[in-house]
Amino acid sequence: MADWRWIHFGHYGAQGTPGGEALGIALERMVSGISSPVDSDRGFSARVRYLTKTDAGYEAMDRAGVHVSPRTLMAWLAEERKPRSKAMLARVDAAYWDLRRRNVARDLKARLHNGGRGTRVEINPVNESQVDRKHRRGEELRRRLSTRDVNVRDLGLWDRAVDAWMDDDLVELDDVWQQICQDHLGTDWEAYAYVDSIGWDA
């Protein structure tokens, strides 16, 4: 039976992130892109050029709500002007990162597959330092719930994780994380539903 403290995480002051969300954050860290902010001339121009190179870029703009006339788009490309509206700048930025994620998804899967060997994941458990002593887990359990290193070799799980991250599907990311925990963490797996952080070198 699941521990009530983990179903109602944070009730007693424990700090942490849902495992599925932490998985998405770790995937996000693998994506590089234009470093200049979208409200700078350089950053905005670079994003618009990237978005207008392919049909997929126009589709990303449509999804993000970047709906402008061809004349305006040409003026953006010619660097004659850029939007004054912060909302439009934010939509252009969202379109850029949407397209960037889709373009790198295949590469992320390959890196996580690691030639069929999978990827070693470091899992850091939640911080209970702010939890009243009477509500903390037992000493024996705390000793067991140290930082864990597990090698996730199930390539299908990595594919599902990347697809879910790309679609912002936190339910699926949570399901993937639960499967990773069940496969690798033994009887303590439920206590890692929330974590301080996870990471890997891929």
C-alpha atoms as a printed R data frame, in Angstrom:
    type eleno elety resid chain resno      x      y       z
1   ATOM     1    CA   MET     A     1  0.000  0.000   0.000
2   ATOM     2    CA   ALA     A     2  1.349  3.449  -0.906
3   ATOM     3    CA   ASP     A     3  2.655  5.644   1.929
4   ATOM     4    CA   TRP     A     4  0.155  8.482   2.661
5   ATOM     5    CA   ARG     A     5  3.051 10.933   2.896
6   ATOM     6    CA   TRP     A     6  3.935 10.302  -0.736
7   ATOM     7    CA   ILE     A     7  0.357 10.462  -2.004
8   ATOM     8    CA   HIS     A     8  0.076 13.879  -0.322
9   ATOM     9    CA   PHE     A     9  3.671 14.894  -0.925
10  ATOM    10    CA   GLY     A    10  4.813 18.124   0.707
11  ATOM    11    CA   HIS     A    11  2.177 18.052   3.469
12  ATOM    12    CA   TYR     A    12  4.902 17.877   6.122
13  ATOM    13    CA   GLY     A    13  7.443 20.055   4.304
14  ATOM    14    CA   ALA     A    14  9.466 17.633   2.191
15  ATOM    15    CA   GLN     A    15 11.057 19.272  -0.834
16  ATOM    16    CA   GLY     A    16 11.184 17.685  -4.268
17  ATOM    17    CA   THR     A    17  9.863 17.296  -7.773
18  ATOM    18    CA   PRO     A    18  7.529 14.616  -9.191
19  ATOM    19    CA   GLY     A    19  9.704 12.022 -10.903
20  ATOM    20    CA   GLY     A    20  8.047 12.441 -14.304
21  ATOM    21    CA   GLU     A    21  8.588 16.190 -14.193
22  ATOM    22    CA   ALA     A    22 12.216 15.705 -13.144
23  ATOM    23    CA   LEU     A    23 12.625 13.363 -16.109
24  ATOM    24    CA   GLY     A    24 11.318 16.072 -18.434
25  ATOM    25    CA   ILE     A    25 13.665 18.647 -16.881
26  ATOM    26    CA   ALA     A    26 16.642 16.351 -17.438
27  ATOM    27    CA   LEU     A    27 15.650 15.862 -21.084
28  ATOM    28    CA   GLU     A    28 15.215 19.621 -21.524
29  ATOM    29    CA   ARG     A    29 18.805 20.147 -20.341
30  ATOM    30    CA   MET     A    30 20.009 18.070 -23.302
31  ATOM    31    CA   VAL     A    31 18.644 20.586 -25.819
32  ATOM    32    CA   SER     A    32 20.854 23.440 -26.950
33  ATOM    33    CA   GLY     A    33 19.710 26.359 -29.061
34  ATOM    34    CA   ILE     A    34 19.952 30.078 -29.668
35  ATOM    35    CA   SER     A    35 21.313 31.698 -26.516
36  ATOM    36    CA   SER     A    36 20.456 35.322 -27.353
37  ATOM    37    CA   PRO     A    37 17.085 36.319 -25.834
38  ATOM    38    CA   VAL     A    38 14.135 36.643 -28.174
39  ATOM    39    CA   ASP     A    39 13.709 40.343 -27.404
40  ATOM    40    CA   SER     A    40 17.207 41.134 -28.711
41  ATOM    41    CA   ASP     A    41 17.628 41.946 -32.407
42  ATOM    42    CA   ARG     A    42 20.036 39.049 -32.878
43  ATOM    43    CA   GLY     A    43 17.931 36.535 -30.968
44  ATOM    44    CA   PHE     A    44 14.696 37.411 -32.716
45  ATOM    45    CA   SER     A    45 16.235 37.405 -36.191
46  ATOM    46    CA   ALA     A    46 17.922 34.034 -35.617
47  ATOM    47    CA   ARG     A    47 14.673 32.451 -34.467
48  ATOM    48    CA   VAL     A    48 12.707 33.748 -37.439
49  ATOM    49    CA   ARG     A    49 15.343 32.487 -39.901
50  ATOM    50    CA   TYR     A    50 15.294 29.053 -38.246
51  ATOM    51    CA   LEU     A    51 11.507 28.890 -38.317
52  ATOM    52    CA   THR     A    52 11.139 29.911 -41.959
53  ATOM    53    CA   LYS     A    53 13.610 27.392 -43.398
54  ATOM    54    CA   THR     A    54 11.143 24.493 -43.493
55  ATOM    55    CA   ASP     A    55  7.433 23.699 -43.624
56  ATOM    56    CA   ALA     A    56  7.827 22.279 -40.118
57  ATOM    57    CA   GLY     A    57  8.837 25.735 -38.949
58  ATOM    58    CA   TYR     A    58  5.690 27.313 -40.355
59  ATOM    59    CA   GLU     A    59  3.669 24.573 -38.667
60  ATOM    60    CA   ALA     A    60  5.399 25.376 -35.355
61  ATOM    61    CA   MET     A    61  4.524 29.053 -35.772
62  ATOM    62    CA   ASP     A    62  0.924 28.127 -36.456
63  ATOM    63    CA   ARG     A    63  0.774 25.956 -33.321
64  ATOM    64    CA   ALA     A    64  2.238 28.810 -31.265
65  ATOM    65    CA   GLY     A    65 -0.215 31.361 -32.637
66  ATOM    66    CA   VAL     A    66  2.278 33.333 -34.740
67  ATOM    67    CA   HIS     A    67 -0.171 34.535 -37.376
68  ATOM    68    CA   VAL     A    68  1.158 37.483 -39.381
69  ATOM    69    CA   SER     A    69  0.929 38.684 -42.984
70  ATOM    70    CA   PRO     A    70  3.591 37.688 -45.540
71  ATOM    71    CA   ARG     A    71  4.624 41.356 -45.645
72  ATOM    72    CA   THR     A    72  5.268 41.429 -41.910
73  ATOM    73    CA   LEU     A    73  7.191 38.168 -42.050
74  ATOM    74    CA   MET     A    74  9.377 39.527 -44.862
75  ATOM    75    CA   ALA     A    75 10.074 42.642 -42.773
76  ATOM    76    CA   TRP     A    76 11.121 40.402 -39.882
77  ATOM    77    CA   LEU     A    77 13.443 38.412 -42.123
78  ATOM    78    CA   ALA     A    78 14.937 41.605 -43.571
79  ATOM    79    CA   GLU     A    79 15.525 42.779 -39.979
80  ATOM    80    CA   GLU     A    80 13.566 45.941 -40.731
81  ATOM    81    CA   ARG     A    81 11.427 45.521 -37.650
82  ATOM    82    CA   LYS     A    82 10.376 43.121 -34.927
83  ATOM    83    CA   PRO     A    83  7.247 42.836 -32.777
84  ATOM    84    CA   ARG     A    84  6.693 45.388 -30.051
85  ATOM    85    CA   SER     A    85  4.300 43.066 -28.270
86  ATOM    86    CA   LYS     A    86  5.845 40.887 -25.555
87  ATOM    87    CA   ALA     A    87  3.104 38.354 -26.231
88  ATOM    88    CA   MET     A    88  4.138 37.989 -29.892
89  ATOM    89    CA   LEU     A    89  7.811 37.716 -28.941
90  ATOM    90    CA   ALA     A    90  6.871 34.967 -26.492
91  ATOM    91    CA   ARG     A    91  4.921 33.133 -29.212
92  ATOM    92    CA   VAL     A    92  7.881 33.305 -31.603
93  ATOM    93    CA   ASP     A    93 10.143 31.962 -28.853
94  ATOM    94    CA   ALA     A    94  7.684 29.144 -28.097
95  ATOM    95    CA   ALA     A    95  7.519 28.237 -31.797
96  ATOM    96    CA   TYR     A    96 11.314 28.162 -32.012
97  ATOM    97    CA   TRP     A    97 11.742 25.826 -29.033
98  ATOM    98    CA   ASP     A    98  8.863 23.625 -30.212
99  ATOM    99    CA   LEU     A    99 10.600 23.161 -33.559
100 ATOM   100    CA   ARG     A   100 14.000 22.740 -31.927
101 ATOM   101    CA   ARG     A   101 12.695 19.937 -29.703
102 ATOM   102    CA   ARG     A   102 11.130 18.158 -32.649
103 ATOM   103    CA   ASN     A   103 14.314 18.476 -34.680
104 ATOM   104    CA   VAL     A   104 16.558 17.044 -31.970
105 ATOM   105    CA   ALA     A   105 14.215 14.298 -30.704
106 ATOM   106    CA   ARG     A   106 15.790 11.606 -32.877
107 ATOM   107    CA   ASP     A   107 19.282 12.596 -31.732
108 ATOM   108    CA   LEU     A   108 18.187 12.524 -28.079
109 ATOM   109    CA   LYS     A   109 16.845  9.002 -28.489
110 ATOM   110    CA   ALA     A   110 20.111  7.874 -30.082
111 ATOM   111    CA   ARG     A   111 22.153  9.417 -27.272
112 ATOM   112    CA   LEU     A   112 19.999  7.761 -24.607
113 ATOM   113    CA   HIS     A   113 20.059  4.417 -26.426
114 ATOM   114    CA   ASN     A   114 23.871  4.662 -26.277
115 ATOM   115    CA   GLY     A   115 24.444  1.997 -28.911
116 ATOM   116    CA   GLY     A   116 21.943 -0.324 -27.245
117 ATOM   117    CA   ARG     A   117 23.594 -0.087 -23.831
118 ATOM   118    CA   GLY     A   118 21.113  2.375 -22.371
119 ATOM   119    CA   THR     A   119 21.945  5.275 -20.061
120 ATOM   120    CA   ARG     A   120 23.004  5.366 -16.419
121 ATOM   121    CA   VAL     A   121 20.712  7.603 -14.367
122 ATOM   122    CA   GLU     A   122 21.599  9.226 -11.043
123 ATOM   123    CA   ILE     A   123 18.580  9.630  -8.760
124 ATOM   124    CA   ASN     A   124 18.801 11.981  -5.780
125 ATOM   125    CA   PRO     A   125 16.060 11.409  -3.182
126 ATOM   126    CA   VAL     A   126 13.975 14.207  -1.684
127 ATOM   127    CA   ASN     A   127 15.326 16.474   1.029
128 ATOM   128    CA   GLU     A   128 13.575 15.926   4.357
129 ATOM   129    CA   SER     A   129 15.605 18.484   6.313
130 ATOM   130    CA   GLN     A   130 12.530 20.728   6.759
131 ATOM   131    CA   VAL     A   131 10.265 17.873   7.871
132 ATOM   132    CA   ASP     A   132  9.471 17.518  11.580
133 ATOM   133    CA   ARG     A   133 11.419 14.592  13.009
134 ATOM   134    CA   LYS     A   134  8.231 12.751  14.002
135 ATOM   135    CA   HIS     A   135  7.049 12.787  10.376
136 ATOM   136    CA   ARG     A   136 10.317 11.718   8.762
137 ATOM   137    CA   ARG     A   137 10.764  8.242   7.443
138 ATOM   138    CA   GLY     A   138 12.467  5.688   9.672
139 ATOM   139    CA   GLU     A   139 16.246  5.717   9.960
140 ATOM   140    CA   GLU     A   140 16.585  2.364   8.208
141 ATOM   141    CA   LEU     A   141 14.496  3.543   5.236
142 ATOM   142    CA   ARG     A   142 16.419  6.856   5.038
143 ATOM   143    CA   ARG     A   143 19.677  4.918   4.846
144 ATOM   144    CA   ARG     A   144 18.300  2.843   1.997
145 ATOM   145    CA   LEU     A   145 17.004  5.918   0.158
146 ATOM   146    CA   SER     A   146 20.377  7.319  -0.705
147 ATOM   147    CA   THR     A   147 21.417  8.545  -4.148
148 ATOM   148    CA   ARG     A   148 20.933  5.680  -6.571
149 ATOM   149    CA   ASP     A   149 22.628  4.937  -9.889
150 ATOM   150    CA   VAL     A   150 20.651  2.725 -12.256
151 ATOM   151    CA   ASN     A   151 21.323  1.751 -15.843
152 ATOM   152    CA   VAL     A   152 18.100  2.025 -17.870
153 ATOM   153    CA   ARG     A   153 18.600 -0.361 -20.787
154 ATOM   154    CA   ASP     A   154 14.959 -0.505 -21.902
155 ATOM   155    CA   LEU     A   155 15.261  1.529 -25.109
156 ATOM   156    CA   GLY     A   156 11.491  1.606 -25.489
157 ATOM   157    CA   LEU     A   157 11.233  3.519 -22.206
158 ATOM   158    CA   TRP     A   158 13.665  6.132 -23.493
159 ATOM   159    CA   ASP     A   159 11.650  6.480 -26.711
160 ATOM   160    CA   ARG     A   160  8.460  6.935 -24.699
161 ATOM   161    CA   ALA     A   161 10.130  9.498 -22.437
162 ATOM   162    CA   VAL     A   162 11.384 11.616 -25.328
163 ATOM   163    CA   ASP     A   163  8.026 11.465 -27.126
164 ATOM   164    CA   ALA     A   164  6.164 12.435 -23.940
165 ATOM   165    CA   TRP     A   165  8.580 15.291 -23.202
166 ATOM   166    CA   MET     A   166  8.175 16.588 -26.750
167 ATOM   167    CA   ASP     A   167  4.373 16.517 -26.371
168 ATOM   168    CA   ASP     A   168  4.441 17.996 -22.821
169 ATOM   169    CA   ASP     A   169  2.640 14.851 -21.650
170 ATOM   170    CA   LEU     A   170  3.333 14.762 -17.907
171 ATOM   171    CA   VAL     A   171  1.019 11.788 -17.383
172 ATOM   172    CA   GLU     A   172  3.092  9.657 -19.763
173 ATOM   173    CA   LEU     A   173  6.357 10.945 -18.280
174 ATOM   174    CA   ASP     A   174  5.089  9.932 -14.846
175 ATOM   175    CA   ASP     A   175  4.185  6.475 -16.159
176 ATOM   176    CA   VAL     A   176  7.679  6.082 -17.630
177 ATOM   177    CA   TRP     A   177  9.277  7.193 -14.364
178 ATOM   178    CA   GLN     A   178  7.137  4.769 -12.377
179 ATOM   179    CA   GLN     A   179  8.245  1.937 -14.681
180 ATOM   180    CA   ILE     A   180 11.915  2.890 -14.264
181 ATOM   181    CA   CYS     A   181 11.489  2.899 -10.474
182 ATOM   182    CA   GLN     A   182  9.669 -0.415 -10.401
183 ATOM   183    CA   ASP     A   183 12.277 -2.048 -12.640
184 ATOM   184    CA   HIS     A   184 15.348 -0.799 -10.772
185 ATOM   185    CA   LEU     A   185 14.631  0.298  -7.197
186 ATOM   186    CA   GLY     A   186 13.106 -2.763  -5.608
187 ATOM   187    CA   THR     A   187 10.565 -2.499  -2.807
188 ATOM   188    CA   ASP     A   188 11.456  1.144  -2.068
189 ATOM   189    CA   TRP     A   189 10.421  2.334  -5.536
190 ATOM   190    CA   GLU     A   190  7.335  4.277  -4.361
191 ATOM   191    CA   ALA     A   191  9.502  6.486  -2.144
192 ATOM   192    CA   TYR     A   192 11.213  7.812  -5.298
193 ATOM   193    CA   ALA     A   193  7.963  9.050  -6.866
194 ATOM   194    CA   TYR     A   194  9.280 12.484  -5.864
195 ATOM   195    CA   VAL     A   195 12.974 13.284  -6.118
196 ATOM   196    CA   ASP     A   196 15.366 16.125  -5.450
197 ATOM   197    CA   SER     A   197 16.806 15.731  -8.956
198 ATOM   198    CA   ILE     A   198 17.817 13.204 -11.582
199 ATOM   199    CA   GLY     A   199 20.491 13.407 -14.233
200 ATOM   200    CA   TRP     A   200 22.744 11.540 -16.611
201 ATOM   201    CA   ASP     A   201 25.690 12.042 -18.912
202 ATOM   202    CA   ALA     A   202 24.469 11.332 -22.443
